[in-house]
Short mmCIF file of C-alpha atoms and ligand atoms in Angstrom, two decimals:
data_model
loop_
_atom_site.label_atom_id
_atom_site.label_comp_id
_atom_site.label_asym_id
_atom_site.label_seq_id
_atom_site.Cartn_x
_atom_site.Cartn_y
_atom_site.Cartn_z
CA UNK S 1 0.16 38.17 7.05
CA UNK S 2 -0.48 34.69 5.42
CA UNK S 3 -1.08 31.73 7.43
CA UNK S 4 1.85 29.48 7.40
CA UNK S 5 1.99 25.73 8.45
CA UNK S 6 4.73 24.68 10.60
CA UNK S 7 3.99 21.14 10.93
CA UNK S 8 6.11 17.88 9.36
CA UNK S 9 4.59 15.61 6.41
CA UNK S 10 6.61 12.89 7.71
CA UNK S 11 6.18 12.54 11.14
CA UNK S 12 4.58 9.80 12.24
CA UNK S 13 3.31 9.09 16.01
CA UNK S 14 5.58 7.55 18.53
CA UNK S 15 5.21 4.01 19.14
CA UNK S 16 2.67 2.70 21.84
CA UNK S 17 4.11 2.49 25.17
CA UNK S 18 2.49 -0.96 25.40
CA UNK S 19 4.63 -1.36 21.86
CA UNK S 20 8.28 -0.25 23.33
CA UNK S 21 7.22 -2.14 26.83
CA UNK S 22 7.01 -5.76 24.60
CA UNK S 23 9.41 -4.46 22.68
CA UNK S 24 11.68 -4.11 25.78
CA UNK S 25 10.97 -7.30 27.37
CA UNK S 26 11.48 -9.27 23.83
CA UNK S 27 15.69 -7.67 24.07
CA UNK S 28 15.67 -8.50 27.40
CA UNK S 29 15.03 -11.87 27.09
CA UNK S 30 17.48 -12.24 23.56
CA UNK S 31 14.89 -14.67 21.72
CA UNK S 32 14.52 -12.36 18.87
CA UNK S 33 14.65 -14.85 16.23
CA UNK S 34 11.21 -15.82 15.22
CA UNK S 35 12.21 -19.71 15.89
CA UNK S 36 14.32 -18.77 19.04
CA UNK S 37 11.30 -19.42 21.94
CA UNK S 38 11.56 -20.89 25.42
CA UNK S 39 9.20 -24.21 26.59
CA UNK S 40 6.23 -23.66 26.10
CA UNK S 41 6.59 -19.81 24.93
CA UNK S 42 4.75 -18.77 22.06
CA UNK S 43 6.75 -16.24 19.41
CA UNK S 44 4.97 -12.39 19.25
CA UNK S 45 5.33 -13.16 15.78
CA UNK S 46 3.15 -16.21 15.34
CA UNK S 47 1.05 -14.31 17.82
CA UNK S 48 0.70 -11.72 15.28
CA UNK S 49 0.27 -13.68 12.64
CA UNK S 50 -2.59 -15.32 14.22
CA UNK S 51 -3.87 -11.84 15.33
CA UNK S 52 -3.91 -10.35 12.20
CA UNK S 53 -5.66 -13.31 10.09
CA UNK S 54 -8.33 -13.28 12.59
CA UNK S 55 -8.55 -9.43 12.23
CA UNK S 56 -9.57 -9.60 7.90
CA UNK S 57 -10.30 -13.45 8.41
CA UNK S 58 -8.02 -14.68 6.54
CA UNK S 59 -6.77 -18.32 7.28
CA UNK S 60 -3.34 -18.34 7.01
CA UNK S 61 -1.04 -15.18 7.53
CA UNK S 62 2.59 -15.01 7.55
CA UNK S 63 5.04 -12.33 8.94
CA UNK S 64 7.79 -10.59 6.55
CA UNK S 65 10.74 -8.56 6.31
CA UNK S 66 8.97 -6.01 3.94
CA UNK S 67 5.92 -5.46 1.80
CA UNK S 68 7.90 -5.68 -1.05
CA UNK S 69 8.99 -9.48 -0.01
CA UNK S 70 5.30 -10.29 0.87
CA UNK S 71 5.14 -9.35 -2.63
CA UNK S 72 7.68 -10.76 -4.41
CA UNK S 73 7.11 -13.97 -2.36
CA UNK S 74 3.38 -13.97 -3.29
CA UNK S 75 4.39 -13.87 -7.15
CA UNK S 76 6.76 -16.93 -6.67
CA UNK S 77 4.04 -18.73 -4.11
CA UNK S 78 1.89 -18.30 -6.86
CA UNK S 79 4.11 -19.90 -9.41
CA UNK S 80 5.56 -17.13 -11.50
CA UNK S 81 8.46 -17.72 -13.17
CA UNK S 82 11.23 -15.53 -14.67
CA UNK S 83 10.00 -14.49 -18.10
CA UNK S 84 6.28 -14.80 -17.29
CA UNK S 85 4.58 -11.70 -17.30
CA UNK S 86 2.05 -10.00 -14.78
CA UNK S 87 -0.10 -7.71 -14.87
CA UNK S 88 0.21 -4.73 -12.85
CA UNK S 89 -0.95 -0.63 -11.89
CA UNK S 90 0.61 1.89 -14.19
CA UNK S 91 0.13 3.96 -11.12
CA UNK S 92 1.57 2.45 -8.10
CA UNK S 93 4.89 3.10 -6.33
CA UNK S 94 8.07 1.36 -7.32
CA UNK S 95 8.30 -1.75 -5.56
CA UNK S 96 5.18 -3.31 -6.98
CA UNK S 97 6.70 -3.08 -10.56
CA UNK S 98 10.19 -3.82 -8.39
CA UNK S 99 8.92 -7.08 -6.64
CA UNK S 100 7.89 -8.45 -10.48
CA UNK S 101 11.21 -7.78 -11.82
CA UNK S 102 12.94 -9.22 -8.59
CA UNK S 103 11.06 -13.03 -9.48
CA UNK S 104 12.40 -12.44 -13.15
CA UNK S 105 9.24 -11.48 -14.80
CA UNK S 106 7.87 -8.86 -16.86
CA UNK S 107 4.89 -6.23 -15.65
CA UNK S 108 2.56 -5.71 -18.52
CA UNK S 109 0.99 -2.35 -16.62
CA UNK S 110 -3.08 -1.27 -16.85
CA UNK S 111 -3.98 2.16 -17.01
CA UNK S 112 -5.90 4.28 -14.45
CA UNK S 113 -9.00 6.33 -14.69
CA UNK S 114 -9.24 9.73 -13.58
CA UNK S 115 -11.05 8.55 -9.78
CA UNK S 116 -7.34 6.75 -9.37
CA UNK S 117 -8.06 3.19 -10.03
CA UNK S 118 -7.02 0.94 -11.89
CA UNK S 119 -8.64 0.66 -15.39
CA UNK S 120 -10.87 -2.33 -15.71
CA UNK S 121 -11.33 -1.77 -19.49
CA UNK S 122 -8.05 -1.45 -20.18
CA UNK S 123 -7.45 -4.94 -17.32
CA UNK S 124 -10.13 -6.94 -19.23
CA UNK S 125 -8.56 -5.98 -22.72
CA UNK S 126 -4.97 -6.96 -21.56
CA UNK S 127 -6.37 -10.15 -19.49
CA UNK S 128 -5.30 -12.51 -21.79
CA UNK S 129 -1.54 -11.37 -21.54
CA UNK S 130 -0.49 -12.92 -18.52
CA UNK S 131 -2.21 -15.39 -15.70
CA UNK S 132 -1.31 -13.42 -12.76
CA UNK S 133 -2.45 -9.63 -11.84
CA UNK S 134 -0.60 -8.09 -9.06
CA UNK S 135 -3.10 -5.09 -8.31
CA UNK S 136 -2.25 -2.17 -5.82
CA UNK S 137 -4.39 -0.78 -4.04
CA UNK S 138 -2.61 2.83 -5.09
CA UNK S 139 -2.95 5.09 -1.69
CA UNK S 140 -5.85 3.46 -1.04
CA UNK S 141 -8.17 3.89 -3.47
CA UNK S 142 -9.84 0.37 -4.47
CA UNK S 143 -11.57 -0.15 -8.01
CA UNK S 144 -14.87 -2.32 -8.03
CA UNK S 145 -13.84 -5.33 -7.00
CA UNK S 146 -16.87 -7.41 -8.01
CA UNK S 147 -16.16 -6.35 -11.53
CA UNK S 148 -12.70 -6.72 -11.40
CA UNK S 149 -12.91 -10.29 -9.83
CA UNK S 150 -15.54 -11.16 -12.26
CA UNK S 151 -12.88 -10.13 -15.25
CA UNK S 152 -9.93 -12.12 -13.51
CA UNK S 153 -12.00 -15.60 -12.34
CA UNK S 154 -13.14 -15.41 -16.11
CA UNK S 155 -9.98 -15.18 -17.56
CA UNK S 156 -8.59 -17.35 -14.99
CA UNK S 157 -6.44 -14.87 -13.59
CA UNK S 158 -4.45 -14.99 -9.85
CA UNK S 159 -5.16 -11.57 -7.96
CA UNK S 160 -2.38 -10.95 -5.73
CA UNK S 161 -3.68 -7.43 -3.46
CA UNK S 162 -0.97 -4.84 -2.79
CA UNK S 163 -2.37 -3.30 0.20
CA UNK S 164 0.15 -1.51 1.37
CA UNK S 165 -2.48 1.38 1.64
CA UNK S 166 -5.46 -0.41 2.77
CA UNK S 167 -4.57 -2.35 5.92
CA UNK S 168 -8.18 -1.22 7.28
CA UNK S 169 -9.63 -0.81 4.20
CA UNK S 170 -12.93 -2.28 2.76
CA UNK S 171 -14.66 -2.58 -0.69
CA UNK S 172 -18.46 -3.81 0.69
CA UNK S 173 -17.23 -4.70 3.83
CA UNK S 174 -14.98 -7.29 2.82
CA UNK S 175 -11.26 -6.55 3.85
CA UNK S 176 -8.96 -5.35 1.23
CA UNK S 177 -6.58 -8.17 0.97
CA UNK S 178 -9.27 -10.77 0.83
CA UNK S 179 -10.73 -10.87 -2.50
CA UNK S 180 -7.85 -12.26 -4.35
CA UNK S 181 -5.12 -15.64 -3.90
CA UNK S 182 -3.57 -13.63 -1.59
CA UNK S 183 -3.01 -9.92 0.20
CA UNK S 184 0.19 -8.08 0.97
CA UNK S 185 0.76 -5.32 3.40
CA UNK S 186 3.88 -3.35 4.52
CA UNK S 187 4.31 -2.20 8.18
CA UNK S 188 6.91 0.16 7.08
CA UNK S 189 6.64 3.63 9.01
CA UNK S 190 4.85 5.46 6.39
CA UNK S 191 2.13 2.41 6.41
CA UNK S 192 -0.79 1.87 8.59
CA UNK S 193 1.47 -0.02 11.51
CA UNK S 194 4.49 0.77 11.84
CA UNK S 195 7.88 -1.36 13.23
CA UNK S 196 10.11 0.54 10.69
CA UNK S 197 10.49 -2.51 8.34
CA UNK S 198 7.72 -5.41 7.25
CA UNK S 199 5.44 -6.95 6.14
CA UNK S 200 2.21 -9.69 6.15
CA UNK S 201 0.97 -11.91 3.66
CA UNK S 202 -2.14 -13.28 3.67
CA UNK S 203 -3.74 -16.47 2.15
CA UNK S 204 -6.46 -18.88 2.52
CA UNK S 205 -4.74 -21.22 -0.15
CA UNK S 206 -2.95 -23.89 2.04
CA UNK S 207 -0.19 -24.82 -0.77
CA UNK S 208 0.17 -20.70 -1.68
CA UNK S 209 0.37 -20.85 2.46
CA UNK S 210 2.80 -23.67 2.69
CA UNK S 211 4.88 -22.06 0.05
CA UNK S 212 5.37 -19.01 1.38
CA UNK S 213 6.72 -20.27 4.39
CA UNK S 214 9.44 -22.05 3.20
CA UNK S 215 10.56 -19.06 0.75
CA UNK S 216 10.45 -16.94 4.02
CA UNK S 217 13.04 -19.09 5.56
CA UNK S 218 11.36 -21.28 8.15
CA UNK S 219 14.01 -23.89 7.82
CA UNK S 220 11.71 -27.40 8.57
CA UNK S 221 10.60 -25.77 11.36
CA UNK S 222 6.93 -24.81 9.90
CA UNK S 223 5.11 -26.67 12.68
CA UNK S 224 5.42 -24.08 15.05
CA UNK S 225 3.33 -21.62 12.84
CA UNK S 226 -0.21 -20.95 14.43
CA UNK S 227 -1.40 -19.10 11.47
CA UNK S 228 0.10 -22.09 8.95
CA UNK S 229 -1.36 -24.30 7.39
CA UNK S 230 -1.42 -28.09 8.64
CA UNK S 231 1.55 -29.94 8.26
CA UNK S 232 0.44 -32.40 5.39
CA UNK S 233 0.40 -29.12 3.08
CA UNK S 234 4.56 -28.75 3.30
CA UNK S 235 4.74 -32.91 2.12
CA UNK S 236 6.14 -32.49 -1.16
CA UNK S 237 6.84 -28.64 -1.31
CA UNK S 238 9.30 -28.69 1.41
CA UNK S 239 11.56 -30.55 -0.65
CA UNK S 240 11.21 -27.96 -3.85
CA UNK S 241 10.98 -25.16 -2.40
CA UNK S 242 14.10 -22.91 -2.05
CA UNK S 243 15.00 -20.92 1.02
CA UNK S 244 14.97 -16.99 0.32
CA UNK S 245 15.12 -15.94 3.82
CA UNK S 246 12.42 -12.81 4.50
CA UNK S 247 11.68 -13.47 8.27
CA UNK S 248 10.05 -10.95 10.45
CA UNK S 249 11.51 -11.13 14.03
CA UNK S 250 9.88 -11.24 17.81
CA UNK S 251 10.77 -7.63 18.17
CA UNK S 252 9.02 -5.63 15.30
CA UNK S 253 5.83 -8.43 16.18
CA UNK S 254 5.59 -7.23 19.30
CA UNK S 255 6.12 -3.59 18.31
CA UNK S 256 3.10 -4.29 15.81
CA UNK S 257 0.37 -5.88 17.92
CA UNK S 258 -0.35 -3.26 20.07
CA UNK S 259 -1.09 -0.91 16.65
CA UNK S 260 -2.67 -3.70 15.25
CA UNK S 261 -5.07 -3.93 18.51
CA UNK S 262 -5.30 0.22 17.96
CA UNK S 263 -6.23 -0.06 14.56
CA UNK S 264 -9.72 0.25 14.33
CA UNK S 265 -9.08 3.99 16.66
CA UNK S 266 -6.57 5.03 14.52
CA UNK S 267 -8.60 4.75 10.88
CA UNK S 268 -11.06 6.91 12.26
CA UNK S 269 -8.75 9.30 13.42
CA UNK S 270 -6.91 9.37 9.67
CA UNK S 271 -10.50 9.41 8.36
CA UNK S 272 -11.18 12.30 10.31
CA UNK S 273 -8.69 14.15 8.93
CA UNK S 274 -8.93 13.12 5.21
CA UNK S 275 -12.80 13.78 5.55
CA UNK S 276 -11.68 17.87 7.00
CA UNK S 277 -8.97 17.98 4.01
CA UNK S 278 -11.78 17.10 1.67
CA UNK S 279 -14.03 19.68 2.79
CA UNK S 280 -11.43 22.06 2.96
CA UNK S 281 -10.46 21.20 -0.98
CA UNK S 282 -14.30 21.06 -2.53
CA UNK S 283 -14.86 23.45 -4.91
CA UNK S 284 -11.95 25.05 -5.46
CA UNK S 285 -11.16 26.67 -8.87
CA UNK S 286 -9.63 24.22 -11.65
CA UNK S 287 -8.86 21.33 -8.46
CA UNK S 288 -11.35 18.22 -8.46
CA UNK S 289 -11.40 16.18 -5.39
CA UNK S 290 -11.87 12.18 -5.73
CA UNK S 291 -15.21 11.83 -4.99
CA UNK S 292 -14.71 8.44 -3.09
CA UNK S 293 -17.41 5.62 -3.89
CA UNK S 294 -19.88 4.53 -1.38
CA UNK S 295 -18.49 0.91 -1.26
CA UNK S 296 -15.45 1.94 -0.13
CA UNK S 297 -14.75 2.22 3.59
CA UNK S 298 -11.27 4.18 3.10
CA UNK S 299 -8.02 4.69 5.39
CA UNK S 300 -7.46 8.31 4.76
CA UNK S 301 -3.35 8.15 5.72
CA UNK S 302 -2.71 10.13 2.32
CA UNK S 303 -5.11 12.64 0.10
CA UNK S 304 -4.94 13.02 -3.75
CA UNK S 305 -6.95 16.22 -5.54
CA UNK S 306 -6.37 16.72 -9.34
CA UNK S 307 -5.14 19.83 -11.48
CA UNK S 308 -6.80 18.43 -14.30
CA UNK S 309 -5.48 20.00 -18.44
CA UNK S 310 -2.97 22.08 -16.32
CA UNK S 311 0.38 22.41 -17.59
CA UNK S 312 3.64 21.09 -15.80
CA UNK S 313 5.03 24.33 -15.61
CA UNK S 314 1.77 25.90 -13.97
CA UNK S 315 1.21 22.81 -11.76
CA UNK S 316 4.96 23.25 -10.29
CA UNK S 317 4.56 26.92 -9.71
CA UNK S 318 1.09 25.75 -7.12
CA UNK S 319 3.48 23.49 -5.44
CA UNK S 320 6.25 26.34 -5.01
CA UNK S 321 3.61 28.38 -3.71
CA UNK S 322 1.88 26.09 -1.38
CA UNK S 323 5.63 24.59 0.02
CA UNK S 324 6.67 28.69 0.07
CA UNK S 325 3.84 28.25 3.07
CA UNK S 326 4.87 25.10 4.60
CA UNK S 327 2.42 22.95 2.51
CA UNK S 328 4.33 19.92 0.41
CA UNK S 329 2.61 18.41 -2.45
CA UNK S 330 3.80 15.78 -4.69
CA UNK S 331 3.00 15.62 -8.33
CA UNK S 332 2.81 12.51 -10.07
CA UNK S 333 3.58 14.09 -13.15
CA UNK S 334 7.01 15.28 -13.31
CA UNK S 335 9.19 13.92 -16.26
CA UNK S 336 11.41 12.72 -13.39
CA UNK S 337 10.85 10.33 -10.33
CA UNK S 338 11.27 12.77 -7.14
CA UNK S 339 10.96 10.46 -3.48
CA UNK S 340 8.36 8.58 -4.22
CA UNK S 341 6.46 10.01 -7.33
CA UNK S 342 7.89 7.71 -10.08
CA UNK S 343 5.28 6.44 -12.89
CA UNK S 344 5.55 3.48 -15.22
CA UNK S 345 7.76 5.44 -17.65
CA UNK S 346 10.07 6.05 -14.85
CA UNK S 347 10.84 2.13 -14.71
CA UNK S 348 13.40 2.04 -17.67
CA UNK S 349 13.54 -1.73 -16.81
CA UNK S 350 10.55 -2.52 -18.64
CA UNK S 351 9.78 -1.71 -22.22
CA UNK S 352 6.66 -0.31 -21.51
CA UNK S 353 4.10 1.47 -24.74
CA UNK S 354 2.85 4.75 -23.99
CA UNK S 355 -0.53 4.82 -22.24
CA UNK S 356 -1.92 8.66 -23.40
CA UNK S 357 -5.32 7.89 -21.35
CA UNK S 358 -3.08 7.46 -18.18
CA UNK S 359 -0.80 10.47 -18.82
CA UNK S 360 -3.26 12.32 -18.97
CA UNK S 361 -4.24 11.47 -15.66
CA UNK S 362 -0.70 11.31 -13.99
CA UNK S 363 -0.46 14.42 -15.13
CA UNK S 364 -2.61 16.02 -12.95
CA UNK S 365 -2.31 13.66 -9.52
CA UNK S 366 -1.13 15.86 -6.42
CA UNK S 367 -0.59 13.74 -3.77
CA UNK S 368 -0.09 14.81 0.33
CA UNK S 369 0.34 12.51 3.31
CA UNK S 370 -1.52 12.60 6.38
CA UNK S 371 0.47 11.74 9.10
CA UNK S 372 -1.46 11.41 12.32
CA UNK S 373 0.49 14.11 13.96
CA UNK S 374 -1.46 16.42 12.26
CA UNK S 375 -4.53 17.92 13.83
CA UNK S 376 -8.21 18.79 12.80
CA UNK S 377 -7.01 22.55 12.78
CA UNK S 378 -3.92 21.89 11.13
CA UNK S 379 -6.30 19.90 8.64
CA UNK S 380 -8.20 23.00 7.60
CA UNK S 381 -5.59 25.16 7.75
CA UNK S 382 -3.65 23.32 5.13
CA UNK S 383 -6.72 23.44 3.10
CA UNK S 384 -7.02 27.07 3.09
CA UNK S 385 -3.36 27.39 1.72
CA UNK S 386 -4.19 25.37 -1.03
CA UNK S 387 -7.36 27.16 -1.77
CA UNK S 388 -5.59 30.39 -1.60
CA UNK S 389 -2.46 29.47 -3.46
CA UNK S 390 -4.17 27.21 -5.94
CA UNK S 391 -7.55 28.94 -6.58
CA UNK S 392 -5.42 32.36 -6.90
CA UNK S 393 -3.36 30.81 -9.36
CA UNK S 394 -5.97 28.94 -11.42
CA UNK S 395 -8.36 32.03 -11.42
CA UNK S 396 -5.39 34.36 -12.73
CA UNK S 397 -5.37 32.38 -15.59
CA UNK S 398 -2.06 31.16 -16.60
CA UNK S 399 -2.43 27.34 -15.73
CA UNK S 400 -4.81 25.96 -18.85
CA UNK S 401 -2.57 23.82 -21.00
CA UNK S 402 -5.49 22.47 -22.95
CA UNK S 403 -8.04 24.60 -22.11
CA UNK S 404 -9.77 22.25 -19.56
C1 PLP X 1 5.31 0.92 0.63
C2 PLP X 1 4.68 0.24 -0.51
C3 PLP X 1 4.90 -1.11 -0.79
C4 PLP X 1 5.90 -2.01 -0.14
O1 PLP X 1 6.39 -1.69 1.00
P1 PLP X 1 7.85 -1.96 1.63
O2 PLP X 1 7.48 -2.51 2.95
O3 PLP X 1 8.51 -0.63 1.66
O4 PLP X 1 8.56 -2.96 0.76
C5 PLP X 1 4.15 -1.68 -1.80
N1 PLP X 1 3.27 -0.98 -2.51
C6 PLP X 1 3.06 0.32 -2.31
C7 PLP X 1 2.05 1.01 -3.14
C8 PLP X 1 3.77 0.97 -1.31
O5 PLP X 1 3.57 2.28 -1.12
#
């Protein structure tokens, strides 16, 4: 009989007991707001904030409500105003594109190249478009960052990082997050640290720093951030800079810094299993795994492969078959957005042209999460569906749409 796989793409690991412990003692106490502290007590989420800048070393780091705020805010810290546009990822998920329309501006998206990143031909021919590029780090695969630095500092262009996918990630052993103005991260549950909801920003720009604050809604109370910058950087911005409240509170921090502590652990362990999916998936009939550069020191928490020239029809009947057997793929290439799988055409807000180079390449993006939950065996087991399913399928021959 054929091997089925009972296990859940969406199940994440508990929380840490020493999480739910802090977590505990912060709602037995009641100081959950971030500003709420006893003498002399110091807030879990300035600890964290101060715990995760020293972790990339960062200088300044500030706690959020979401990724998408740490975005959003990064935009406005940055100076974007309604009407400007930004540059962004074709493919990314929808709050990048989301967190540009909610400051009033306009993405102006760059393509991406069949290893999943973003295009830097297609960033360096668009660079003069807009002052600001707001690049994601789409499930965690990072471009050359040299190159694309060298393209952005020459055009004099602000890199803000999505890295809602690389918390743990490095291009040349420097931190995802730290290359541009400023990094953003999401500690939602299907993220790299989870407290259901939030997010960190990143900066070593005191005035980017400074700003950021006060959007996030720290009243005039920025003095008791540990992680801030010093107090002469809030002078004049404190009087122009709006309140647009995003706080993170005491008792998602102290759900966090426990994970963040277990970080290191836990991207091997996702590595582990990415690196047994990847052998399981080489060299299987019309799929091409994403050979990952040597520069890049990944966080393996979701695996892409590519049906390359295969048509929609043929590419949904492989994901019938492989869900038929417990295995569920997303395809990035639907004609509608399904969970998370939208693309740039799917974001009606934006009069976007057609990018053929990047269709192309949509077209053929399966995409599986890899919750920790799973196991080694689990791993290769889910790898031999897909090799069964996919290979049989391929090597029957009704999947070429364009003879590839
Ligand atoms: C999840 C995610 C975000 C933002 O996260 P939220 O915390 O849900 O706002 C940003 N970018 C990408 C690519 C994401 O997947």
């Amino acid at each position: 009989m054929a091997e089925v796989f009972k296990g859940s793409f969406t199940q994440q690991e508990p929380i840490p007991e020493a999480g739910i412990a802090a977590a505990v003692e912060v709602m037995r106490h009641g100081r959950l707001h971030r500003y709420n502290t006893a003498p002399g007590e110091t807030a879990q989420t300035v600890l964290l904030e101060q715990e995760f800048a020293a972790s990339v070393g960062a200088k300044y780091c500030l706690a959020v409500a979401s990724g998408g705020y740490a975005m959003a805010t990064a935009l406005r810290a940055v100076g974007v105003k309604p009407g400007d546009r930004v540059l962004t990822n074709a493919f990314t998920l929808a709050p990048v594109p989301g967190a540009v329309a909610a400051v009033g501006a306009v993405p102006v998206f760059v393509g991406v190249t069949d290893q999943l990143v973003i295009d830097l031909d297609d960033l360096a021919a668009k660079a003069h478009q807009a002052r600001v590029l707001l690049l994601s780090h789409m499930r965690g695969h990072i471009c050359d960052m040299e190159r694309l630095m060298a393209i952005c500092d020459a055009a004099g262009i602000t890199v803000i990082e999505d890295c809602a996918h690389t918390m743990g990630a490095a291009w040349n052993g420097k931190p995802s997050g730290t290359w541009g103005t400023v990094g953003c991260y999401s500690c939602q549950t299907y993220k790299h640290i989870n407290s259901g909801e939030g997010g960190l920003f990143i900066t070593d720009d005191a005035d980017v720093a400074a700003r950021a604050i006060m959007y996030s809604g720290s009243y005039m109370l920025y003095e008791r951030h540990r992680a801030g910058p010093p107090k002469e950087a809030f002078e004049t911005i404190r009087y122009e800079t709006p309140n647009i409240s995003g706080r993170m509170d005491n008792l998602r921090a102290a759900i966090l810094r426990p994970q963040l502590a277990d970080l290191a652990r836990q991207v091997a362990r996702w590595n582990e299993r990415y690196f047994a999916l990847e052998a399981g998936l080489r060299d299987i009939p019309g799929l091409r795994v994403i050979d990952r550069p040597e520069a890049e020191s990944i966080v393996g928490s979701s695996i892409q492969f590519m049906l390359d020239g295969w048509d929609g029809a043929a590419v949904q009947e492989a994901l019938a078959r492989c869900l038929a057997r417990g295995v569920e793929l997303k395809w990035f290439g639907g004609a509608e957005p399904v969970g998370f799988t939208s693309r740039y055409d799917s974001w009606r807000y934006v009069d976007a042209p057609a990018m053929p180079d990047s269709d192309r390449v949509l077209s053929g993006i399966v995409d599986m999460r890899v919750p920790l939950t799973f196991t080694l065996d689990d791993c290769a087991l889910i790898a031999r569906i897909i090799r069964e399913e996919i290979g049989a399928l391929y090597q029957s021959g009704a999947v070429a749409a364009d003879g590839a």
